[in-house]
Amino acid sequence: MNAPLLQITDLTTQLGNPKQPSQVVDKINLEIYPGETFALLGESGCGKSMTALSIMRLLPLSGRIIEGCVQFSDVGDLLDLPEKEMRRIRGGQMAMIFQEPQTSLNPVMTVGRQIAEAVELHDVQRKTNSTKRVIELLDAVGIPDPKRRAKEYPHQLSGGMKQRIMIAMALAGKPKLLIADEPTTALDVTIQAQVLQLLKDLQQDTGMAVLLITHDLGVVAETADRLAVMYAGQIVETATSERFFSKPGHPYGRKLLKALPDASKRKQRLAVIPGMVPSLKQKFSNCRFVKRCDVAIAECSSEIPPWVFGSNNQQVRCHIWQSDTNKPLEQSILRNQDSGVLNDSSQDLHESQDFNQDNKDNQVNQGSKTLDQPSNNILLEARDLCVHFPIHKGILQRIIGHVRAVDGLSLNLYPGRTLALVGESGCGKTTAGKAILQLLRPTAGSVRFAGQELTSLSTNKLRPLRSMLQIIFQDPFASMNPRMLVGDIVAEGLIAQGLNNRSTRRAKVLKLLDQVGIASDAIDRYPHEFSGGQRQRICIARALAVEPSLIVCDEPTSALDVSVQAQIINLLKDLQINLDISYLFITHNISVVAYLADEVAVMYLGRIVEQGEVHEILEHPKHPYTKALLSAVPTIDDTGKQRIQLEGDLPSPADPPSGCHFHPRCPEATAACSLKYPDTVILSPTHSVRCEYAKF
Amino acid sequence: MQKTEYNNWLKIIAAKLTKFIRWYIPWMIIGLWLLAAILGMVLSLNPNAIDLTNILVPPGTNALFGYDDLGRPVLDRLLVGAHTSFLVAIGVISVSVFTGAILGGSAGFIGGWVDLLLMRIIDIFLAFPGILLAIALAGIMGPGIDNLVIALSIVGWVGYARLTRVQVLSLREREHVIAAHALGCSQSRILWLHLLPLTLTPLIVEATFGIAHIVIAEASLSFLGLGVQPPQASWGAMIKDGAGYMLVAPHLVIIPGLAMSLVVFAVNLLGDALRDRLDVRLNVIK
């Protein structure tokens, strides 16, 4: 290969108080070549974004670069450049896009003007006539009708469009390197697929290199040529993407891959990484991963591991890893690794001591459960549920229309089973969940819980029934009162149910915390003292306190890292087996659905377009939307996968398209689709779809 | 290396100085105010003793702050006046904050017509110039400290009600409130435990600024003769009495005026500092 475009040597960055700094980036070395996609992979708090900001020299006020050298293209060391010249590099030869396109755009400027600003700054010849270039750029990032769009403001565009605008701005200076910091994390899967494809196409056209920062292993597998795994401020492994996903070297990378939920792991527990990323304030004299590693040997805790070089340019910072030249050793490690998995799951079980069943028990139990046909006693039945929000306008607050957030939703939930409600953001799945719990009163339709109609009950009559239906939210911190002690938070349901004896309440809270794997001293601490995963456990304990038979889980793991997500999913699964709880699992994460759900319902614009058993939906999707949604999910093993690219965005639920809501985006639509909403087509006793053209 | 250390020292000193000015000085002044208020109550002072031999005597060795136009000791009157202004400020603030928080909180939480009605009432109150309304009320009810407190509270609660209502409106959509609903908590429990405690921070900051406002309002009303009645002492009444002798004996106006400015200044500084301190977001950056 030719000379690297970007060569970073020994880059070290510190944050915070100079007397007790956090070494967030610790002697990082990496090279990026022209035209390649290089991914920086790792969990939150591992220093990925700080590395990118150090390269751009855009660190927060409390951050500083201690040492290192960033050789870029023919410019030389970026760290030695005066600020004035650095400004020419930023947005010129090196551009950056961020996770949240909403906050990265100026809301009071038209997007055309914002792009023109970038063009005028970096393209000397265009200073006078930037408009033409703006239109060209908008066209390049695939924005339809660019002339009109250029005159619009950010709030008039959807999230995916805004990210395209950000990319257009980044392209204005014809960059040689584009740094993309979690560019698709805030977007839906179908939009994510569009944006990733766009980046790929642009890269081919312009020959720029991309430094992709992400925690999403699927995205990395689909886009990256080479990657580096970061852990606690250090790179622990670099490899080609292919090599990493077939033979990950560092135990951390292996664990991450094992922690990913998918259909093939249904019968087993997910691997978890116990503990947390160590504090970066300390000086390390050992392997940073040693406390969480289950194949660690004595040297790991006494010596800093050296780089070990393998074939295919794989480098791993680990004592026990041997490159594949030394086969027998590797196999012994692999065996070690296998036993490690067992170790680790028993450790996780130990955390939740109430479930002293071992792995085998779980499997048997679960096996019989999946064999069970859904029993006849329906736990929860929603029929034609509608939630319409009125849109007011004018002085008299006339109602000029309705946002049909949920528009005729019907579903059945059986005891002890998990129904996943899947769809993109804005399709009404969260509203549906709240309407089922009567936290939002539905406009029409019925919800029957264990035979009891809920929609007609008054707020006071509903209160004793509340304990049967619980909810867990996406953001565990926002769902706890920050001024209450954890013990009081968990006890709240008990008080609401009239358990007034202080000591029995305390005993029960301790038991609940134990059940979700939280130490008992948590009772006198505040929520902010806990990590994201622990907070979610506390939220689960609070819901469990009132002994519910149904829990609505509203994206409970999407704010968490992969390894923590695995812990929460394992916990939810254990609880279901032991307490026979039903879950209505609201998510956009298909791999979690594949691992956890028994049945799946796919929502599009307030209605369920397809529902059935999990294998029916995931293996034989019939609705064109389901097919597109499933194909858009980035996966590690993408052999023989055919991607169906959806055009455009989700239409507004205030003004849904005529006929079948999906027809404007549907690749298989015919003229008839725009006339009438399709009837339900029953494919099997469990599988039904709202599309006339669904083939049997 | 030497240079950076020197810079660090400068920075540390600057930071300490800023903290001293913004945090300790206001507390010291407020402490003095409180001390004066207590002394004005505890000590056997003679604020109303007329000594005709000492009329308009300027500050000097035998009387720290001199004597006024009737030969009354200014120091004694100042201490008693501190007591008055302190009582009025605390009284008005506690009544207004409490009423405002409860009414505004309920309006935001219950919503619907309750909210609509309450907001219109608040609008009406806000449409009047506050001090004018207080003057009218004090005029109707007659002068006196207790009526002064009532008049100022009637004007004062609306601001706190609006503040609490807006806070509650945004907080009630928070997930921990929804979770409490889902657990079956009663409405009053949710309001008391999950909503009102979280609105306290802005209320405390607002109330601090409110104290400054009340001290001035009390003085203005007393100056107009609607507050504390002669011969009782209050800072406003002292300024009023002294205004006629401004050129002959400026200390009659300057001393109570200075005391009042210091208190208002300290309270405003403290409000600023409190806002920064109680703001979680700023703390994270630190």
XYZ file of C-alpha atoms in Angstrom, chain A residues 40 63 294 387 504 538 587 627:
8
model
C -12.752 2.730 15.836
C -8.862 18.588 27.725
C -12.079 -14.730 32.228
C -54.806 7.138 20.038
C -41.411 -5.626 56.078
C -33.122 -0.885 39.837
C -37.894 -2.083 20.267
C -38.650 -7.458 4.377
